[in-house]
Amino acid sequence: MRGRELRGELDAFLAETEQDLVAFRRDLHMHPELAFAEYRTTQRIAERLSAAGLHPTVLPRGTGLFCEVGSGDGPTVALRADIDALALSDEKSVPYRSTVPGVCHACGHDVHTTVLVGTSLFLARQAAEGLLPGRVRLIFQPAEELPGGALEVMAQGGINGVDRIFGLHCDPRVDVGQVGLKVGPITSACDKLSIRVSGPGGHTARPHLTADLVFALAKILTELPAALSRRVDPRSSLSLVWGRVESGSAANAIPDDGIAEGTVRCLDENAWHAAPDLIKALLESVAGAYGVEATMDYTRGVPPVVNDEASVQMLAEAAERALGTGSVVPTTQSLGGEDFAWYLESIPGAFARLGTRSPESGVQYDIHQGTFDVDEAAIGQGVRLMAATALTALWEGHRLGADEHVTEPMAELI
Ligand SMILES: [Zn+2]
Ligand SMILES: [Zn+2]
């Protein structure tokens, strides 16, 4: 089954199920659950999958699940949705407004979840008719916002045996019916850095007999970002910005300790991997020059999501097939983080931006705001995209082997 046939199958499936999927999304929207507390959501998903004859495995904490559809020796493709909500109040006045105070699906994960439920039901039907040329692993991941859910899924073997993985995120800057794609990095890394300096302290009259801690701390504050800008490829946009500094209590006393905290943001995966060691070495050299002790506490966030070119090509082919010509638009790398990146450190794949803006509404929503909402036509479009992507990847995987996909360079999406 190819091209037009697939489109016809999807049309028929959605004519039958789209209304029900919208109702499913609204139910999730009314009952949002925070990271690692998505018990009800997990149960609702499991009920739908089981009713379609699938056999979901709930993760040990009781939140999040994965399941496989199809059989045989063909390739295995994974589709991932995240299922958690945010600690934000719902500020909308719609019938499906959140019923949980201070918790809201302001990042659209209710839409991602519904899209994958719909896709699962479609693929289950395809498998029953013998039309699935391989296996599709359906991953409903908890706790994307924490982040940490991706690591939990991986620890439970969620991507074992998977050749390629795909995910999507609502994008309120893209019109519904369109898909934003980009080869290479599409989100960014953000880590937290905390530095503590210490020395003997003493009278400001005699800095030469002690260690001038405030002066040394000031040097660290300015030298570290300056040295980083000369030691790292500027194209990686590695930036260290301080947010908090504290030291001392009296004008005429050199303090014996001080603290500086900031964030390290980065667009490039290699630079992100190298950042902690490089910053530590620079810190030791500056602190050593002024005779103070310095320790560093570096908290990793998520790496950037780096889209594999062959996988983006598959998403683009699928979008053309299932959403129509002209549905693919280029997108840019955002400074936000997304824990889908952790899967892509192990296996190839790609992450798409699903258009959720109503062209005629004129309202510009943003994610992580209490007013965020989507044009619900995006649910059906998401099902078309995900189902067609899984099938395209299975067809291509059969033809070439998972690692041999050869494509024309996608100049406009790089
Ligand atoms: Zn979010
Ligand atoms: Zn999100």
Tab-separated table of N, CA and C in Angstrom, residues 22-23 33 48 61 78 105 138 143 171 196 204 253 283 319 322 324 348 405:
chain	number	residue	atom	x	y	z
A	22	VAL	N	-10.850	13.598	19.443
A	22	VAL	CA	-10.962	14.944	20.010
A	22	VAL	C	-11.539	14.853	21.438
A	23	ALA	N	-12.533	13.993	21.617
A	23	ALA	CA	-13.117	13.810	22.954
A	23	ALA	C	-12.076	13.233	23.916
A	33	GLU	N	-2.007	15.653	34.521
A	33	GLU	CA	-1.215	15.079	35.629
A	33	GLU	C	0.252	15.442	35.438
A	48	ARG	N	-7.534	2.112	25.822
A	48	ARG	CA	-7.747	2.251	24.376
A	48	ARG	C	-6.928	1.231	23.584
A	61	ARG	N	6.888	2.327	37.567
A	61	ARG	CA	6.323	3.337	38.475
A	61	ARG	C	4.817	3.483	38.318
A	78	ALA	N	10.115	3.220	16.168
A	78	ALA	CA	9.417	3.681	17.372
A	78	ALA	C	8.778	5.045	17.129
A	105	HIS	N	-2.368	21.284	30.734
A	105	HIS	CA	-1.635	20.792	29.548
A	105	HIS	C	-1.246	21.986	28.678
A	138	LEU	N	5.289	1.668	20.189
A	138	LEU	CA	4.531	2.866	20.559
A	138	LEU	C	4.935	3.249	21.978
A	143	ALA	N	6.805	12.178	32.145
A	143	ALA	CA	7.812	13.100	32.697
A	143	ALA	C	8.785	13.704	31.699
A	171	ASP	N	3.389	23.036	17.540
A	171	ASP	CA	4.049	24.315	17.304
A	171	ASP	C	3.003	25.360	16.935
A	196	ARG	N	31.535	27.450	43.950
A	196	ARG	CA	31.800	27.967	45.299
A	196	ARG	C	33.299	28.235	45.413
A	204	THR	N	40.771	43.930	54.782
A	204	THR	CA	40.989	44.461	53.427
A	204	THR	C	42.271	45.294	53.340
A	253	ALA	N	36.193	43.733	55.261
A	253	ALA	CA	36.635	42.358	55.565
A	253	ALA	C	36.600	41.509	54.298
A	283	LEU	N	38.120	27.198	35.332
A	283	LEU	CA	37.874	27.644	36.707
A	283	LEU	C	39.110	27.417	37.571
A	319	ALA	N	4.797	13.339	5.107
A	319	ALA	CA	3.934	14.528	5.120
A	319	ALA	C	3.366	14.785	3.732
A	322	ALA	N	0.693	12.039	3.162
A	322	ALA	CA	-0.512	11.967	3.994
A	322	ALA	C	-1.172	13.321	4.237
A	324	GLY	N	-0.314	16.156	2.102
A	324	GLY	CA	-0.416	16.841	0.815
A	324	GLY	C	0.821	17.639	0.453
A	348	PRO	N	19.188	6.577	15.525
A	348	PRO	CA	18.811	7.703	14.662
A	348	PRO	C	17.316	7.967	14.728
A	405	HIS	N	20.081	4.225	4.098
A	405	HIS	CA	19.187	5.111	3.364
A	405	HIS	C	19.993	6.236	2.700
